[in-house]
PDB file of C-alpha atoms in Angstrom:
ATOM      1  CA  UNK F  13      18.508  18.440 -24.777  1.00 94.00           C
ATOM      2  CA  UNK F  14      15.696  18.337 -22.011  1.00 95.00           C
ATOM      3  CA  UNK F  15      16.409  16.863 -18.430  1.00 97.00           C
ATOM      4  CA  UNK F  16      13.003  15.893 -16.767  1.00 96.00           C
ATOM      5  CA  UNK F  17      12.160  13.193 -14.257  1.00 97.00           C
ATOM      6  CA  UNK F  18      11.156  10.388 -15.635  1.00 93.00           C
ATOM      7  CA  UNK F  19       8.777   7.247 -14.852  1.00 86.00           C
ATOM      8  CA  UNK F  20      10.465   4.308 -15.353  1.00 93.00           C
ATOM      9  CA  UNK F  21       7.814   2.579 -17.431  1.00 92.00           C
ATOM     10  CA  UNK F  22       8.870   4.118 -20.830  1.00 94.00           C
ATOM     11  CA  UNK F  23       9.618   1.424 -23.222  1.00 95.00           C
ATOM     12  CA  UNK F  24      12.725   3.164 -24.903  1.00 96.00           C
ATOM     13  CA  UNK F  25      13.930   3.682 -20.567  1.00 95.00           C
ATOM     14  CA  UNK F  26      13.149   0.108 -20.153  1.00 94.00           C
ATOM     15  CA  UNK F  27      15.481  -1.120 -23.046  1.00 94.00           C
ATOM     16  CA  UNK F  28      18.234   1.213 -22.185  1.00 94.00           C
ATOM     17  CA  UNK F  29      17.990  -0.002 -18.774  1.00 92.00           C
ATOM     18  CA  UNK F  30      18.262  -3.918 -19.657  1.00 91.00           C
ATOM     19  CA  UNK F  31      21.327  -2.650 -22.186  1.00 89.00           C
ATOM     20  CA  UNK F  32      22.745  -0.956 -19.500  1.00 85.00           C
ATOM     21  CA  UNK F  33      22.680  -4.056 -16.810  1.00 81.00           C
ATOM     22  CA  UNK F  34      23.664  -6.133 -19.910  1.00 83.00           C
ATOM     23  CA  UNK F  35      26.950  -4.636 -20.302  1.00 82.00           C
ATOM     24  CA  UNK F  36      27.569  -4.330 -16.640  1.00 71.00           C
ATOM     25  CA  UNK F  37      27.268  -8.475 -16.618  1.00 74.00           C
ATOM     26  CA  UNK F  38      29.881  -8.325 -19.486  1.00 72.00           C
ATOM     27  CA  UNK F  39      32.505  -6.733 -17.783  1.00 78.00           C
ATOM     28  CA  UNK F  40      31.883  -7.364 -13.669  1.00 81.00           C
ATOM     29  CA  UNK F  41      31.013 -10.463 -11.863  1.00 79.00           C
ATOM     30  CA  UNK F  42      27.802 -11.024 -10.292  1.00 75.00           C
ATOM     31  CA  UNK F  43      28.144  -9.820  -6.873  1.00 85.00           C
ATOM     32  CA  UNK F  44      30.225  -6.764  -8.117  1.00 83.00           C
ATOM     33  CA  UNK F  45      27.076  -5.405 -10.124  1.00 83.00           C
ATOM     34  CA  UNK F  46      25.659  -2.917  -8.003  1.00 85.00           C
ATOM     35  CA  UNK F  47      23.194  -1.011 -11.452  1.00 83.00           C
ATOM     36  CA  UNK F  48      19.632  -0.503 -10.111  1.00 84.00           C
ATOM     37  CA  UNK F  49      16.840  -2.486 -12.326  1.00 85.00           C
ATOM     38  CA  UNK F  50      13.612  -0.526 -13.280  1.00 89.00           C
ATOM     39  CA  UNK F  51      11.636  -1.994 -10.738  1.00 91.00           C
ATOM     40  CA  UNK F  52      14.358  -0.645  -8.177  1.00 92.00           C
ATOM     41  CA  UNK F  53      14.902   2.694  -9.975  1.00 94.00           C
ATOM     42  CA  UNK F  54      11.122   3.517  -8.733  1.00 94.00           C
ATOM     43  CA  UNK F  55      11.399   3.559  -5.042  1.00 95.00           C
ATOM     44  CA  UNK F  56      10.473   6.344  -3.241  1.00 96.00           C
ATOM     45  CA  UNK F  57      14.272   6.749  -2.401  1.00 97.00           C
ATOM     46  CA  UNK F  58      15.276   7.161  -5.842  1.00 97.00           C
ATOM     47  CA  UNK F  59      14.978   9.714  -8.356  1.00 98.00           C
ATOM     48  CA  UNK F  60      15.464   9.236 -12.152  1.00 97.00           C
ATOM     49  CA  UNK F  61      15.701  11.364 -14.910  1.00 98.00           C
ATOM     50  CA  UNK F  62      16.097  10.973 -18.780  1.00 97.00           C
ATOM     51  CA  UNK F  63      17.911  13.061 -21.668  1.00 97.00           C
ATOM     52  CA  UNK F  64      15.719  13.202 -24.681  1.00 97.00           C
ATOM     53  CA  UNK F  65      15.702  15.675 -27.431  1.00 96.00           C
ATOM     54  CA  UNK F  66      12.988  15.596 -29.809  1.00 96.00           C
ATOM     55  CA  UNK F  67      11.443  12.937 -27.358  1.00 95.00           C
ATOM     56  CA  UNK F  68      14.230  10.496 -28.550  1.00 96.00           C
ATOM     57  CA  UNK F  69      16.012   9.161 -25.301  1.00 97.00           C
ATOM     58  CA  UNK F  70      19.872   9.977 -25.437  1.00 97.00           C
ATOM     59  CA  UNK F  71      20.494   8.863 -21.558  1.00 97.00           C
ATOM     60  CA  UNK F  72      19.399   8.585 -18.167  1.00 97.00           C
ATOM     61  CA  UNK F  73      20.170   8.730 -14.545  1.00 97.00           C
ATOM     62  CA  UNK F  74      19.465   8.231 -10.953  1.00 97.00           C
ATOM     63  CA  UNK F  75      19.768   9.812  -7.774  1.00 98.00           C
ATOM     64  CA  UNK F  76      19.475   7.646  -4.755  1.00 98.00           C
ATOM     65  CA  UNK F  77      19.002   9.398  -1.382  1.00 98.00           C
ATOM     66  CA  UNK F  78      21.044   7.901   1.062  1.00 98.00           C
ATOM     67  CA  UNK F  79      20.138   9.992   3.939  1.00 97.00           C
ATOM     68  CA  UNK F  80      19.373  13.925   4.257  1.00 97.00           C
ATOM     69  CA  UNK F  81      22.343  15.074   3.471  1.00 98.00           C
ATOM     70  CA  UNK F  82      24.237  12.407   1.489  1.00 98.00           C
ATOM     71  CA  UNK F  83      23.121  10.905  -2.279  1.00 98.00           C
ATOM     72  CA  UNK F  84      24.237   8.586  -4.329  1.00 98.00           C
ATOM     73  CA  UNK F  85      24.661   8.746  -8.141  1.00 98.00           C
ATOM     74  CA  UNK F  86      22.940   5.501 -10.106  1.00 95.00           C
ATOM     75  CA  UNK F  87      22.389   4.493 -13.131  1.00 89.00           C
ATOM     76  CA  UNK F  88      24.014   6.422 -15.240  1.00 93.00           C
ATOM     77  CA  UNK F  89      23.984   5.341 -18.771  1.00 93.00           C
ATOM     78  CA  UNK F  90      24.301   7.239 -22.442  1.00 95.00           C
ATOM     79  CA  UNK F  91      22.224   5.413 -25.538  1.00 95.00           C
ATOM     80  CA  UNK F  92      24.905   3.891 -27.742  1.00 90.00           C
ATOM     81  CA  UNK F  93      23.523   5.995 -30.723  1.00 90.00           C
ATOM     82  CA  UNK F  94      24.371   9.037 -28.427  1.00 94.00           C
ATOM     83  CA  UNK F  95      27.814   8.786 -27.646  1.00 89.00           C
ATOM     84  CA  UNK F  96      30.260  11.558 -26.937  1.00 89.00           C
ATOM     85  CA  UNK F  97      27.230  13.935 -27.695  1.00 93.00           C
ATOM     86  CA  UNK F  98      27.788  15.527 -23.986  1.00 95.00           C
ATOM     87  CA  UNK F  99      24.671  13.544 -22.744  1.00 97.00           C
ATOM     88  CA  UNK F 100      26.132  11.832 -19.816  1.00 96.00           C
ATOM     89  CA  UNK F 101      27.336  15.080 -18.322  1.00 97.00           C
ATOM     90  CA  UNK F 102      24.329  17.060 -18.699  1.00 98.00           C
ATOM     91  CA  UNK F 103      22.384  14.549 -16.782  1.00 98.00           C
ATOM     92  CA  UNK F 104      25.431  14.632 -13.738  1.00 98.00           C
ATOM     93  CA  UNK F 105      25.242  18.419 -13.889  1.00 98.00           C
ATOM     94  CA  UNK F 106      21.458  17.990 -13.592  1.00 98.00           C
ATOM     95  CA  UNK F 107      21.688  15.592 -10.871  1.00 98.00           C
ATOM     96  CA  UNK F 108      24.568  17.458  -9.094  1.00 98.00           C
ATOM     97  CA  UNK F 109      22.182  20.812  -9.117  1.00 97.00           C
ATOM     98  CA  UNK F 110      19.393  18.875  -8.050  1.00 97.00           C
ATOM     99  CA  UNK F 111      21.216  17.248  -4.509  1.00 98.00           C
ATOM    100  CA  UNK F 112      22.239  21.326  -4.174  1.00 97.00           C
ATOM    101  CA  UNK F 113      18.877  21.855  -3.849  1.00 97.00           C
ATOM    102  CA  UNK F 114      17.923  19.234  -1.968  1.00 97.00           C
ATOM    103  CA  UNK F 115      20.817  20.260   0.723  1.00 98.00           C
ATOM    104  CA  UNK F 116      23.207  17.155  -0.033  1.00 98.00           C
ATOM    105  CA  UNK F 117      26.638  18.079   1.393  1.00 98.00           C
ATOM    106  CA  UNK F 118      28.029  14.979  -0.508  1.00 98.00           C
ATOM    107  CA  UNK F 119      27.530  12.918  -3.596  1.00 98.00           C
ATOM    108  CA  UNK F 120      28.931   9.546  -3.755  1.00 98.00           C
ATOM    109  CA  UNK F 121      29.211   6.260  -6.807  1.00 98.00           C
ATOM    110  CA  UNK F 122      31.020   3.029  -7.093  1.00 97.00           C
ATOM    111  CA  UNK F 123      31.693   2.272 -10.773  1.00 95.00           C
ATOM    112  CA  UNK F 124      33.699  -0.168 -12.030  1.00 94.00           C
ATOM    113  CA  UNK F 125      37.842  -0.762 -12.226  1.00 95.00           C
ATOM    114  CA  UNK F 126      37.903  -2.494 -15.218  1.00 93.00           C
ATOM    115  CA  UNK F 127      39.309  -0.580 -18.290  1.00 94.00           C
ATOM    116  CA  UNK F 128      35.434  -0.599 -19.641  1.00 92.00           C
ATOM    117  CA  UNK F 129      34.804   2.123 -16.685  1.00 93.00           C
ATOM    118  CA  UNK F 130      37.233   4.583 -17.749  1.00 95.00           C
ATOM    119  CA  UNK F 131      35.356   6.759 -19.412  1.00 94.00           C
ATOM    120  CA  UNK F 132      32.910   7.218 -16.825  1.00 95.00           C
ATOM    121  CA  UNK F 133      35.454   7.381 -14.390  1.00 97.00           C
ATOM    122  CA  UNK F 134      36.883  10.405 -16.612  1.00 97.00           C
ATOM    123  CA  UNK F 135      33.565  12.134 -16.418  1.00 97.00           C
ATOM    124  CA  UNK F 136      33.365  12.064 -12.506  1.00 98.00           C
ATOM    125  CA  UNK F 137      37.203  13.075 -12.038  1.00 98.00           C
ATOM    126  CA  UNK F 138      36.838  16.348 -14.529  1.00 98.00           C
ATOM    127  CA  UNK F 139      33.360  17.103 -12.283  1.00 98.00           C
ATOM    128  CA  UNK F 140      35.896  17.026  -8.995  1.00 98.00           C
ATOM    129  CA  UNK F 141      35.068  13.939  -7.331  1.00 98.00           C
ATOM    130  CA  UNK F 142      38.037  11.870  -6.071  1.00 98.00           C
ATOM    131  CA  UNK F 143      38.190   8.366  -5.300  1.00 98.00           C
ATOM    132  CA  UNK F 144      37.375   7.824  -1.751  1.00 98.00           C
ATOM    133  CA  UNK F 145      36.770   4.151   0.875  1.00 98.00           C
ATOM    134  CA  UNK F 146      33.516   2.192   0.211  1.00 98.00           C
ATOM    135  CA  UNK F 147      30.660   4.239   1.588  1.00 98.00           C
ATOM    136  CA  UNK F 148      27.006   3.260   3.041  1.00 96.00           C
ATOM    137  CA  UNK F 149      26.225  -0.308   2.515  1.00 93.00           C
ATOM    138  CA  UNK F 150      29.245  -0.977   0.197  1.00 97.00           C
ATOM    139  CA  UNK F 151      32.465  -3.400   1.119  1.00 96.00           C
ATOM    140  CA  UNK F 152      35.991  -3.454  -0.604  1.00 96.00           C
ATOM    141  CA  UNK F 153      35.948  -5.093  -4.146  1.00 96.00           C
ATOM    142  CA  UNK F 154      38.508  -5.590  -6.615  1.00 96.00           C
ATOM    143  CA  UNK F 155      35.932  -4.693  -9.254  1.00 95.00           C
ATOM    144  CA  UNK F 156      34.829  -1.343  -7.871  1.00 96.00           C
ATOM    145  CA  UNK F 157      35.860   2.126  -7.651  1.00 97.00           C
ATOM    146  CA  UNK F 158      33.987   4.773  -5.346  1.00 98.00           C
ATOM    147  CA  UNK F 159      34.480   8.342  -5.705  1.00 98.00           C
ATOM    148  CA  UNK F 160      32.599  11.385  -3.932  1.00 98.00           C
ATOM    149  CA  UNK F 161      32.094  15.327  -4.563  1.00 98.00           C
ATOM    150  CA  UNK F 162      31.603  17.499  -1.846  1.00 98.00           C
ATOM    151  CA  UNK F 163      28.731  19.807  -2.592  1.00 96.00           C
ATOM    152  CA  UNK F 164      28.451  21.390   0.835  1.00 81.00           C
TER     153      UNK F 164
END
């Protein structure tokens, strides 16, 4: 499985990406949706990678910075077809690696409450990060969760 940053003009990203806001609009309201779309996920702020092997796309992420020393995990999302396959945390090792580099003391997410969450919010507890208060430009919501890993 290769990690590499990735455009986000790739067909195969862009369909994953609608999938990916798709389901978020199944199980949050509107204003608790907080999933970057493609055009978004290619600001100079943001990076994003994709999972392939054998150039088929198993997943993808983002990393937003938020400021020097402080990023924010987006965008995370697994192909259906590539479930359970250990794609979601090679990208957040990836990512987590890459804010190392980059100097991040902190890594921060909000991700859903609802029970369709769990499993990502199983992948960020077993990395260490701990639910925390909203952070940056984020409020208290029912529907969201936020968690953050000291990397520092």
């Amino acid at each position: 499985m290769d990690v590499r940053k990735e455009d986000v003009t790739a067909q195969d990203v862009i369909v994953l990406l609608q999938d990916h806001l798709k389901s978020m609009t199944m199980h949050s309201p509107p204003e608790s949706i907080h999933a970057l779309n493609a055009d978004r996920l290619r600001q100079p702020d943001v990076t994003f990678w994709s999972a392939r092997e054998n150039g088929i796309l198993l997943g993808c992420g983002a990393l937003k910075e938020l400021n020097s020393r402080h990023g924010e995990i987006k965008s995370m999302k697994t192909s259906p077809h590539h479930v359970r396959k250990g794609v979601a945390n090679r990208i957040l090792r990836h990512m987590l690696e890459e804010a190392r580099q980059r100097g991040y003391q902190r890594i921060s997410l909000e991700t859903g409450s609802m029970e369709a969450f769990l499993p990502a919010r199983r992948l960020y507890e077993k990395a260490g990060f701990q639910y925390c208060d909203p952070f940056a430009h984020y409020k208290e919501d029912p529907n969201s969760l936020f968690m953050t890993l000291n990397i520092g």
